[in-house]
Amino acid sequence: MTKYIFVTGGVISSLGKGIAAAAIGKLLEARGLTISMIKCDPYINVDPGTMNPYQHGEVYVTEDGAETDLDLGHYERFTNAVMSAENNITTGKIYYSVISKERKGSYLGKTIQVIPHITDEIKECIKKVAKNKKLDVVIVEIGGTVGDIESLPFLEAIRQFTFEKGRNNAINIHVTLVPYIKSADEIKTKPTQHSVGKLREIGIIPDILLCRSEFPLAKDIKAKIALFCNVEEKAVIQALDVQSIYEVPIVFKHENLDKLIIDKLKLKCAKGDLAHWKKQVVDKIKNPKRTVEIAVVGKYIELQDAYKSIYEALLHGGIANNVRLNIKKVDSEYISKHCAEKYLKGVEGVLVPGGFGRRGIEGKIQAVQYARENKIPFLGICLGMQIAVIEFARNVCGLKGVNSTEFDKNTPHPVISLLEEQKKIKLKGGTMRLGKYLCKLKKDTQSIKAYKKEDISERHRHRYEFNNKYMGMMEKNGLVIAGVHPEGNLVELIEITKHPWFVGCQFHPEFKSKPDKAHPLFREFVKACQV
C-alpha cells in the first residue's frame, strides 16, 4: 500500500514548504523508497500558464507539457521523481472537472456541493498519482497558509483522506514559524501554537512540526511546543536557516526526521545516507576554487522567483566546475535607458532568459550585442535565443527594421515569427508549444561538445520561432544552426563563429538541471566563463 505525507504550512507564507517537501523526498529516496510528489494550489486558475511572473513567479514545464507551479522544479531537482500534469492540482482544475461532469449528467441530478463532490475530486486526483505505479510514498504539499479561505477544501479533503487511510498510512507534517523577537531577546512559540490550534480546529492533527527558526531551539522551547501542540517532543524538528537549500536534507537527517517518518508510517527500508549528496553538492557549494560573475539580463529581475530555475541551473553549473557564482541581476530596461557597458562591463558571462512582451526588448538586444562584440560567453534561452537572432540580423547581416512579429507585426524582416499552428489559436491557456521535443545536433558545434551525443530532447514553452526564410543568409554571415527539430526543420539551437562560446537555445534547459548533474549547456557555459 502506498503511504502518504501531507505537508501544510502556518503563520506566514514563504516558509519553504516546497523545499521541505522536496528534502523529505530526498531523505526517503536515500533509504531506497520510491516516491512521487504533488503540489495542491488553491488558486482558481486552471494552471499558472497565463499568470504574470510578478504574481506567481516562474512557470515550471514538465516533460508532458504541463505548465505548473515552481515547487515542482524543487521536487525534480532534489529527487528522481518525474513530474507530470497529474502532479499539480489547482482549485481551477478541480472545479473545471466537477462542473464538466455535472454538465454531462454524471451526478444523476444531485445537488453539487463542496462536500462531498469537490473534496472527493481532490482525493481522486491524489490517488491517481499512485494508481498503476509502484510507489512507496506520495508527498502532498498544500499551498497557502492554514486559515486561508481558499485552501479549506484541500484541507478538508486531506482530513478525510487521513481518516480513511488510517494514521499508519497517512501523516501530516506542519511547517510553522518560531520567530526571534530582538527587542525582547526571546524566541516566541505562540505563533506556532496558534497555527497548530487552527489546524486542529479543521480536524487535522499534526504528527510532526517543522519549526522554521533563525536560531537553534533549546530543549525547553521544544518541550513547550510539544506540550501545547500535543505532539511528541522528538517530533518537534528545528528547520534552521542554511547557506544553501541543498543543505536542508542533511539538516533534517541530523534531526532524525527520516527515521521519525519511517516509524510513523511503519515502512521497511534501508538505512541510507546522504554522503554522495554532501560531497558532490553541499561541500562544493561551500568550498569553491574561485568566483565567477555572470549577468542575467531580464525584465522581471526584481522578483527572485521569476527566474528560479535559471538561478538554480547556474548554481549547478558552478558546482560542476567547482566555482561560486556571483549572479549580477540586470534589468534590461535600465540598459535601454543608458548603455550595456554601464551594467555589463567586467562580467565574465551574459545570460538572457525567456519572457514575453515588448517591454525591455531593446535593452536585451544591446546586452547580446555587447556580449558578442566583446567576446563574452553568452547563453540565450527561449526569447534570449530569439533576441540573439534579431541582434545578429541587425548588426551583422545589416538588415534594417528587423524584429519579431511578437513585437512588430509590420516588420519588413520577421526573422522570428509565429508558429504556423499558433496562428489560428484563440485560447491562451495551455496552447503554446509545450513540453518535450526532439532535437538533432550538428557536428563540430559547441552544443554537441556539451551534450556528447547527436540526439537530445528538451522542454519548450513558446509561440514564436526562427523564420527559416532567413536561414541561408544568416549562415553565410557566420550564424550556425547547431540543432533542429526533425519535423519541420525547426531551429532549436544557434551559435556564432569567431566567438569563444555563444549559444542560444529555443528550449528551456534549466528545467532538466540537477545539483549533482548540471545540464550540459549550463555546465559548459560556466566553464567558458572561467577562461
Coordinates of C-alpha atoms in Angstrom, one line a residue:
M1 CA 0.0 0.0 0.0
T2 CA 1.2 3.5 -0.9
K3 CA 1.8 5.7 2.1
Y4 CA 1.0 9.5 2.1
I5 CA 2.6 12.5 3.7
F6 CA 0.7 15.8 3.7
V7 CA 2.8 19.0 4.2
T8 CA 0.9 22.1 5.3
G9 CA 2.1 25.5 6.4
G10 CA 1.1 28.0 9.0
V11 CA 1.7 31.5 10.4
I12 CA 3.0 33.2 7.2
S13 CA 3.7 32.3 3.6
S14 CA 7.1 31.7 2.1
L15 CA 8.3 29.4 4.9
G16 CA 9.7 26.9 2.4
K17 CA 7.1 24.2 2.3
G18 CA 8.2 23.2 -1.2
I19 CA 11.9 22.9 -0.1
A20 CA 10.9 21.0 3.0
A21 CA 8.7 18.6 1.0
A22 CA 11.5 18.1 -1.6
A23 CA 14.1 17.5 1.1
I24 CA 11.8 14.9 2.7
G25 CA 11.5 13.2 -0.7
K26 CA 15.4 13.2 -0.9
L27 CA 15.6 11.6 2.5
L28 CA 13.2 8.8 1.7
E29 CA 14.8 8.1 -1.7
A30 CA 18.2 7.8 0.1
R31 CA 16.6 5.0 2.1
G32 CA 15.7 3.2 -1.1
L33 CA 12.0 4.2 -1.2
T34 CA 10.2 5.1 -4.4
I35 CA 8.4 8.4 -4.1
S36 CA 6.3 10.9 -6.1
M37 CA 5.1 14.4 -5.1
I38 CA 2.1 16.6 -5.6
K39 CA 1.5 20.3 -5.2
C40 CA -2.0 21.5 -4.5
D41 CA -2.5 25.1 -5.3
P42 CA -5.7 26.9 -4.1
Y43 CA -6.0 29.5 -6.9
I44 CA -8.9 29.2 -9.4
N45 CA -6.6 29.4 -12.5
V46 CA -6.6 26.0 -14.1
D47 CA -2.8 26.4 -14.3
P48 CA -0.3 29.2 -13.8
G49 CA 0.4 29.4 -17.6
T50 CA -1.5 32.7 -18.1
M51 CA -0.3 34.3 -14.8
N52 CA 2.1 37.2 -14.6
P53 CA 5.5 36.3 -13.2
Y54 CA 5.1 39.2 -10.7
Q55 CA 2.1 37.4 -9.2
H56 CA 3.3 33.8 -9.4
G57 CA 6.9 33.5 -10.2
E58 CA 8.2 31.2 -12.9
V59 CA 6.1 28.6 -14.7
Y60 CA 7.7 25.2 -14.5
V61 CA 7.2 23.0 -17.5
T62 CA 7.1 19.2 -17.2
E63 CA 8.1 16.6 -19.8
D64 CA 4.4 16.1 -20.9
G65 CA 4.0 19.8 -21.4
A66 CA 2.1 20.8 -18.3
E67 CA 2.6 24.4 -17.1
T68 CA 2.9 24.0 -13.3
D69 CA 3.9 25.6 -10.0
L70 CA 7.6 26.3 -9.5
D71 CA 7.7 23.9 -6.5
L72 CA 7.6 21.0 -9.0
G73 CA 11.0 22.3 -10.0
H74 CA 12.3 21.8 -6.5
Y75 CA 10.8 18.3 -6.5
E76 CA 12.6 17.3 -9.7
R77 CA 15.9 18.9 -8.6
F78 CA 16.0 17.2 -5.2
T79 CA 14.6 13.8 -6.2
N80 CA 14.4 11.3 -9.1
A81 CA 10.7 11.7 -9.4
V82 CA 9.5 12.8 -12.8
M83 CA 6.7 15.3 -12.6
S84 CA 3.7 15.5 -15.0
A85 CA 0.3 17.3 -15.3
E86 CA -1.0 14.9 -12.6
N87 CA 1.5 16.3 -10.0
N88 CA 0.0 19.8 -9.9
I89 CA -3.6 20.1 -8.7
T90 CA -5.3 23.5 -8.6
T91 CA -8.7 24.6 -7.5
G92 CA -9.4 25.6 -11.1
K93 CA -8.7 22.1 -12.3
I94 CA -10.9 20.5 -9.6
Y95 CA -13.9 22.8 -10.3
Y96 CA -13.5 22.5 -14.0
S97 CA -13.6 18.7 -13.8
V98 CA -16.6 18.7 -11.4
I99 CA -18.6 21.2 -13.5
S100 CA -17.8 19.2 -16.7
K101 CA -19.1 16.0 -15.1
E102 CA -22.2 17.8 -13.9
R103 CA -22.9 19.1 -17.4
K104 CA -22.6 15.6 -18.7
G105 CA -25.1 14.3 -16.2
S106 CA -22.5 12.2 -14.3
Y107 CA -24.0 13.0 -10.9
L108 CA -27.5 11.9 -11.9
G109 CA -29.3 15.1 -10.9
K110 CA -27.7 15.5 -7.5
T111 CA -27.0 18.9 -5.9
I112 CA -23.3 19.6 -6.4
Q113 CA -21.6 20.7 -3.2
V114 CA -18.1 21.4 -1.9
I115 CA -18.5 18.3 0.3
P116 CA -18.6 15.7 -0.9
H117 CA -18.1 16.4 -4.7
I118 CA -15.2 18.9 -4.6
T119 CA -13.4 17.1 -1.8
D120 CA -13.9 13.7 -3.5
E121 CA -12.4 15.0 -6.7
I122 CA -9.4 16.2 -4.8
K123 CA -8.9 12.8 -3.2
E124 CA -9.3 11.1 -6.5
C125 CA -6.6 13.3 -8.1
I126 CA -4.2 12.5 -5.2
K127 CA -4.9 8.8 -5.6
K128 CA -4.4 9.0 -9.3
V129 CA -0.7 9.8 -9.0
A130 CA -0.1 6.4 -7.2
K131 CA -2.5 4.4 -9.4
N132 CA -0.8 1.8 -11.6
K133 CA 2.6 2.8 -10.1
K134 CA 4.7 1.0 -7.5
L135 CA 5.2 3.9 -5.2
D136 CA 6.1 3.6 -1.5
V137 CA 5.3 7.2 -0.6
V138 CA 3.4 10.1 -2.1
I139 CA 4.3 13.5 -0.6
V140 CA 1.5 16.1 -1.0
E141 CA 2.2 19.8 -0.4
I142 CA -0.9 22.0 0.3
G143 CA -0.3 25.5 -1.0
G144 CA -1.2 28.6 1.0
T145 CA -1.4 29.0 4.8
V146 CA -3.7 27.4 7.3
G147 CA -6.6 29.8 7.9
D148 CA -6.8 30.9 4.2
I149 CA -10.4 30.5 3.0
E150 CA -9.4 29.3 -0.5
S151 CA -7.4 26.3 0.9
L152 CA -10.2 24.9 3.1
P153 CA -11.5 22.4 0.5
F154 CA -7.9 20.9 0.2
L155 CA -7.5 20.7 4.0
E156 CA -10.9 19.1 4.4
A157 CA -10.0 16.6 1.7
I158 CA -6.8 15.5 3.3
R159 CA -8.5 15.3 6.7
Q160 CA -10.9 12.8 5.2
F161 CA -8.1 11.1 3.3
T162 CA -6.1 10.6 6.5
F163 CA -9.2 9.3 8.4
E164 CA -9.9 6.8 5.6
K165 CA -6.3 5.6 5.2
G166 CA -5.5 5.4 8.9
R167 CA -2.7 7.1 10.9
N168 CA -0.2 4.4 9.9
N169 CA -0.7 5.2 6.2
A170 CA -1.1 9.0 6.1
I171 CA 0.6 11.6 8.3
N172 CA 0.6 15.4 8.5
I173 CA 3.9 17.4 8.7
H174 CA 3.2 21.1 9.5
V175 CA 5.7 23.8 8.7
T176 CA 5.5 26.7 11.0
L177 CA 7.4 29.7 12.3
V178 CA 9.2 30.2 15.6
P179 CA 10.3 33.8 15.4
Y180 CA 13.0 35.6 17.4
I181 CA 11.9 39.0 18.9
K182 CA 15.0 41.1 19.1
S183 CA 13.7 43.7 21.5
A184 CA 12.7 41.1 24.0
D185 CA 15.7 38.8 23.2
E186 CA 13.3 35.9 23.1
I187 CA 12.2 33.1 20.8
K188 CA 8.4 33.0 20.7
T189 CA 6.3 29.8 20.4
K190 CA 2.9 31.4 20.4
P191 CA 2.6 31.7 16.5
T192 CA 3.2 28.0 16.2
Q193 CA 0.7 27.3 19.0
H194 CA -2.0 29.3 17.2
S195 CA -1.2 27.8 13.8
V196 CA -1.5 24.2 15.2
G197 CA -4.7 25.2 17.0
K198 CA -6.2 26.4 13.7
L199 CA -5.2 23.2 12.1
R200 CA -6.8 21.1 14.8
E201 CA -10.0 23.2 14.5
I202 CA -10.2 21.9 10.9
G203 CA -9.7 18.4 12.2
I204 CA -6.1 17.8 11.2
I205 CA -3.8 16.6 14.0
P206 CA -0.1 17.2 13.0
D207 CA 2.3 14.3 13.5
I208 CA 5.5 16.3 13.0
L209 CA 6.3 20.0 13.3
L210 CA 9.0 21.6 11.2
C211 CA 9.8 24.8 13.0
R212 CA 11.5 27.5 10.9
S213 CA 13.9 29.5 13.0
E214 CA 16.9 31.7 12.7
F215 CA 18.4 30.3 15.9
P216 CA 18.6 26.7 17.4
L217 CA 15.7 25.7 19.5
A218 CA 16.7 24.9 23.1
K219 CA 15.3 21.7 24.7
D220 CA 12.9 23.7 26.9
I221 CA 11.5 25.5 23.8
K222 CA 10.9 22.2 22.0
A223 CA 9.3 20.8 25.2
K224 CA 7.0 23.8 25.4
I225 CA 5.9 23.5 21.7
A226 CA 5.4 19.7 22.2
L227 CA 3.2 20.3 25.3
F228 CA 1.0 23.0 23.9
C229 CA 0.7 21.5 20.4
N230 CA 0.1 17.9 21.6
V231 CA 3.0 16.3 19.6
E232 CA 5.9 14.2 20.8
E233 CA 9.0 16.2 21.7
K234 CA 11.1 14.3 19.2
A235 CA 8.6 15.3 16.6
V236 CA 9.4 19.0 17.0
I237 CA 12.1 19.4 14.4
Q238 CA 14.1 22.6 14.1
A239 CA 14.4 23.8 10.5
L240 CA 17.2 26.4 10.7
D241 CA 18.2 28.8 8.0
V242 CA 21.0 27.4 5.9
Q243 CA 23.5 28.8 3.4
S244 CA 22.1 26.7 0.6
I245 CA 18.7 25.0 0.1
Y246 CA 20.6 21.8 -0.7
E247 CA 21.8 21.6 2.9
V248 CA 18.2 21.1 4.1
P249 CA 18.1 17.3 3.6
I250 CA 21.3 17.0 5.7
V251 CA 19.9 19.2 8.4
F252 CA 16.7 17.1 8.5
K253 CA 18.8 13.9 8.5
H254 CA 20.7 15.2 11.6
E255 CA 17.3 15.8 13.3
N256 CA 16.3 12.2 12.5
L257 CA 13.3 13.3 10.5
D258 CA 13.6 10.4 8.1
K259 CA 13.6 7.8 11.0
L260 CA 10.6 9.5 12.5
I261 CA 8.6 9.3 9.3
I262 CA 9.6 5.7 8.7
D263 CA 8.5 4.8 12.2
K264 CA 5.1 6.6 12.0
L265 CA 4.3 5.1 8.6
K266 CA 5.7 1.7 9.6
L267 CA 7.8 1.4 6.5
K268 CA 10.5 -1.2 6.0
C269 CA 13.6 0.2 4.2
A270 CA 17.4 0.5 4.2
K271 CA 19.2 3.0 6.5
G272 CA 20.6 5.1 3.7
D273 CA 22.8 8.1 3.9
L274 CA 23.5 11.4 2.1
A275 CA 27.3 11.1 1.8
H276 CA 27.2 11.5 -2.0
W277 CA 24.9 14.5 -1.8
K278 CA 27.1 16.2 0.8
K279 CA 30.3 15.5 -1.1
Q280 CA 29.1 16.3 -4.6
V281 CA 26.8 19.1 -3.9
V282 CA 27.0 20.8 -0.4
D283 CA 30.8 20.7 0.0
K284 CA 31.3 22.1 -3.5
I285 CA 28.9 24.9 -2.8
K286 CA 30.8 25.8 0.4
N287 CA 34.3 25.3 -0.8
P288 CA 34.7 26.6 -4.4
K289 CA 38.0 27.3 -6.0
R290 CA 37.1 30.7 -7.4
T291 CA 34.2 33.1 -8.1
V292 CA 32.7 33.9 -11.5
E293 CA 30.4 36.8 -12.2
I294 CA 27.6 36.2 -14.6
A295 CA 25.0 38.8 -15.6
V296 CA 21.4 37.7 -16.0
V297 CA 19.6 40.3 -18.2
G298 CA 15.9 40.1 -17.8
K299 CA 12.7 42.1 -17.4
Y300 CA 11.3 40.5 -14.2
I301 CA 14.7 40.8 -12.4
E302 CA 13.5 42.3 -9.1
L303 CA 11.4 39.2 -8.4
Q304 CA 13.6 36.2 -7.3
D305 CA 11.1 33.5 -8.2
A306 CA 10.6 34.7 -11.8
Y307 CA 13.9 33.1 -12.9
K308 CA 14.1 30.5 -10.2
S309 CA 15.2 27.5 -12.3
I310 CA 17.7 29.7 -14.2
Y311 CA 19.4 30.7 -11.0
E312 CA 19.4 27.1 -9.8
A313 CA 20.8 25.8 -13.1
L314 CA 23.6 28.4 -13.0
L315 CA 24.4 27.3 -9.4
H316 CA 24.5 23.7 -10.7
G317 CA 26.9 24.8 -13.4
G318 CA 29.1 26.3 -10.7
I319 CA 29.0 23.1 -8.7
A320 CA 30.1 21.1 -11.7
N321 CA 33.1 23.5 -12.3
N322 CA 33.8 23.9 -8.6
V323 CA 33.2 27.7 -8.7
R324 CA 31.0 30.1 -6.8
L325 CA 28.7 32.2 -9.0
N326 CA 28.1 35.8 -8.3
I327 CA 24.9 36.5 -10.3
K328 CA 24.5 40.1 -11.3
K329 CA 20.8 40.8 -11.9
V330 CA 20.4 43.4 -14.6
D331 CA 17.1 45.0 -15.6
S332 CA 17.0 45.2 -19.4
E333 CA 15.0 48.4 -19.3
Y334 CA 18.0 50.1 -17.5
I335 CA 20.3 49.1 -20.3
S336 CA 17.9 50.6 -22.9
K337 CA 17.8 53.8 -21.0
H338 CA 21.6 54.0 -20.6
C339 CA 24.0 51.6 -22.2
A340 CA 25.1 48.0 -21.9
E341 CA 28.6 48.8 -20.9
K342 CA 27.5 50.6 -17.7
Y343 CA 25.9 47.3 -16.4
L344 CA 27.9 44.6 -18.1
K345 CA 31.5 45.8 -18.0
G346 CA 33.7 43.3 -16.1
V347 CA 31.2 40.4 -16.1
E348 CA 32.5 37.1 -17.2
G349 CA 29.3 35.8 -18.8
V350 CA 25.9 37.1 -20.0
L351 CA 22.7 35.1 -19.9
V352 CA 19.4 36.4 -21.4
P353 CA 16.4 34.3 -20.2
G354 CA 12.9 33.8 -21.6
G355 CA 10.0 36.1 -21.4
F356 CA 7.0 37.6 -23.2
G357 CA 6.0 41.0 -24.4
R358 CA 7.8 44.1 -25.9
R359 CA 8.9 45.8 -22.7
G360 CA 12.7 45.7 -22.2
I361 CA 13.5 44.1 -25.5
E362 CA 15.8 46.7 -26.9
G363 CA 17.9 46.5 -23.7
K364 CA 18.2 42.8 -24.2
I365 CA 19.3 43.3 -27.8
Q366 CA 22.0 45.7 -26.6
A367 CA 23.2 43.2 -24.0
V368 CA 23.6 40.5 -26.7
Q369 CA 25.5 42.9 -28.9
Y370 CA 27.8 43.8 -26.0
A371 CA 28.5 40.1 -25.3
R372 CA 29.1 39.2 -29.0
E373 CA 31.4 42.2 -29.8
N374 CA 33.4 41.9 -26.5
K375 CA 33.7 38.1 -26.8
I376 CA 32.0 37.4 -23.5
P377 CA 30.5 33.9 -23.2
F378 CA 26.7 34.1 -23.9
L379 CA 23.7 31.9 -23.3
G380 CA 20.3 32.9 -24.6
I381 CA 17.3 30.9 -23.6
C382 CA 14.0 30.8 -25.5
L383 CA 13.3 34.6 -26.0
G384 CA 17.0 35.0 -25.3
M385 CA 17.8 33.0 -28.4
Q386 CA 15.3 35.0 -30.5
I387 CA 16.9 38.2 -29.3
A388 CA 20.3 36.9 -30.4
V389 CA 18.9 36.2 -33.8
I390 CA 17.4 39.7 -34.1
E391 CA 20.7 41.3 -32.9
F392 CA 22.7 39.2 -35.4
A393 CA 20.4 40.1 -38.3
R394 CA 20.5 43.8 -37.5
N395 CA 24.2 44.3 -36.7
V396 CA 26.0 41.6 -38.6
C397 CA 23.7 41.0 -41.6
G398 CA 22.9 44.7 -41.9
L399 CA 19.1 44.2 -42.3
K400 CA 17.1 47.3 -41.3
G401 CA 13.8 47.1 -39.3
V402 CA 14.5 43.5 -38.2
N403 CA 12.2 42.3 -35.5
S404 CA 10.0 39.5 -34.2
T405 CA 6.3 39.7 -35.2
E406 CA 5.6 39.4 -31.5
F407 CA 6.9 43.0 -31.1
D408 CA 6.3 44.4 -34.5
K409 CA 3.6 42.8 -36.7
N410 CA 4.6 45.0 -39.7
T411 CA 8.4 44.4 -39.5
P412 CA 9.9 44.2 -43.1
H413 CA 12.2 41.4 -41.8
P414 CA 10.4 39.0 -39.4
V415 CA 13.4 36.8 -38.5
I416 CA 11.2 35.5 -35.7
S417 CA 7.6 34.8 -36.4
L418 CA 4.5 33.0 -35.1
L419 CA 4.4 29.2 -35.5
E420 CA 2.0 28.2 -38.2
E421 CA 0.0 26.0 -35.9
Q422 CA -0.3 29.0 -33.5
K423 CA -2.0 31.4 -36.0
K424 CA -5.5 30.0 -35.6
I425 CA -5.4 29.6 -31.8
K426 CA -7.6 31.9 -29.8
L427 CA -7.3 30.5 -26.3
K428 CA -4.2 31.5 -24.3
G429 CA -4.0 28.8 -21.6
G430 CA -2.0 25.6 -22.4
T431 CA -1.8 26.3 -26.1
M432 CA 1.9 27.1 -26.7
R433 CA 4.4 24.7 -27.9
L434 CA 4.9 22.9 -24.6
G435 CA 6.9 20.0 -23.2
K436 CA 9.4 17.6 -24.6
Y437 CA 10.5 17.8 -28.3
L438 CA 13.4 16.0 -30.1
C439 CA 16.4 17.9 -31.4
K440 CA 19.2 16.7 -33.7
L441 CA 22.6 18.4 -33.1
K442 CA 25.1 19.4 -35.8
K443 CA 28.6 18.0 -35.7
D444 CA 31.5 20.2 -34.7
T445 CA 29.5 22.7 -32.6
Q446 CA 29.7 23.8 -29.0
S447 CA 26.3 22.2 -28.4
I448 CA 27.3 18.7 -29.4
K449 CA 30.6 19.0 -27.5
A450 CA 28.4 19.8 -24.4
Y451 CA 25.9 17.1 -24.8
K452 CA 28.3 14.5 -26.3
K453 CA 25.5 13.0 -28.4
E454 CA 23.7 13.8 -31.5
D455 CA 20.0 13.2 -30.5
I456 CA 18.6 15.1 -27.5
S457 CA 15.2 16.1 -26.1
E458 CA 14.3 19.3 -24.2
R459 CA 11.3 21.1 -22.8
H460 CA 9.7 24.0 -24.6
R461 CA 7.3 26.9 -23.8
H462 CA 6.9 29.4 -26.7
R463 CA 4.7 30.5 -29.6
Y464 CA 7.3 32.2 -31.9
E465 CA 10.0 30.5 -33.9
F466 CA 13.1 31.2 -36.0
N467 CA 12.0 32.1 -39.6
N468 CA 13.7 29.6 -41.9
K469 CA 13.4 32.0 -44.8
Y470 CA 16.4 33.9 -43.3
M471 CA 18.5 30.8 -42.6
G472 CA 20.7 30.7 -45.6
M473 CA 21.5 34.4 -45.5
M474 CA 22.4 34.2 -41.8
E475 CA 24.6 31.1 -42.2
K476 CA 26.6 33.0 -44.8
N477 CA 27.3 35.7 -42.3
G478 CA 28.5 33.3 -39.6
L479 CA 25.4 32.1 -37.8
V480 CA 25.5 28.3 -37.1
I481 CA 22.3 26.3 -36.9
A482 CA 23.5 23.9 -34.3
G483 CA 20.3 21.9 -33.7
V484 CA 16.9 21.4 -35.3
H485 CA 13.7 19.6 -34.5
P486 CA 13.5 17.0 -37.3
E487 CA 9.8 17.6 -38.0
G488 CA 9.5 20.8 -40.0
N489 CA 13.2 21.6 -39.6
L490 CA 12.5 24.0 -36.6
V491 CA 15.6 25.7 -35.3
E492 CA 16.4 24.7 -31.7
L493 CA 20.0 25.9 -31.3
I494 CA 22.1 28.7 -32.8
E495 CA 25.7 29.6 -32.4
I496 CA 28.1 32.1 -34.0
T497 CA 31.6 31.6 -35.3
K498 CA 34.6 33.6 -34.2
H499 CA 33.5 33.7 -30.6
P500 CA 34.7 31.7 -27.6
W501 CA 31.2 30.5 -26.5
F502 CA 28.0 31.9 -27.9
V503 CA 24.9 29.6 -27.8
G504 CA 21.2 30.3 -28.0
C505 CA 18.5 27.6 -27.5
Q506 CA 14.8 27.8 -28.2
F507 CA 14.0 25.4 -25.4
H508 CA 14.4 25.7 -21.6
P509 CA 17.5 23.6 -20.4
E510 CA 17.1 24.9 -16.9
F511 CA 14.2 22.6 -16.3
K512 CA 16.4 19.5 -16.6
S513 CA 19.3 20.5 -14.5
K514 CA 20.1 19.0 -11.1
P515 CA 22.6 20.0 -8.4
D516 CA 24.5 16.7 -8.8
K517 CA 24.0 16.6 -12.6
A518 CA 24.3 20.0 -14.1
H519 CA 22.7 20.5 -17.5
P520 CA 25.3 20.3 -20.2
L521 CA 24.7 23.8 -21.6
F522 CA 24.9 25.4 -18.1
R523 CA 28.0 23.3 -17.2
E524 CA 29.9 24.4 -20.4
F525 CA 28.6 28.0 -20.2
V526 CA 30.0 28.4 -16.7
K527 CA 33.2 26.6 -17.8
A528 CA 33.7 29.0 -20.7
C529 CA 33.2 32.0 -18.3
Q530 CA 36.3 31.0 -16.4
V531 CA 38.7 31.4 -19.3

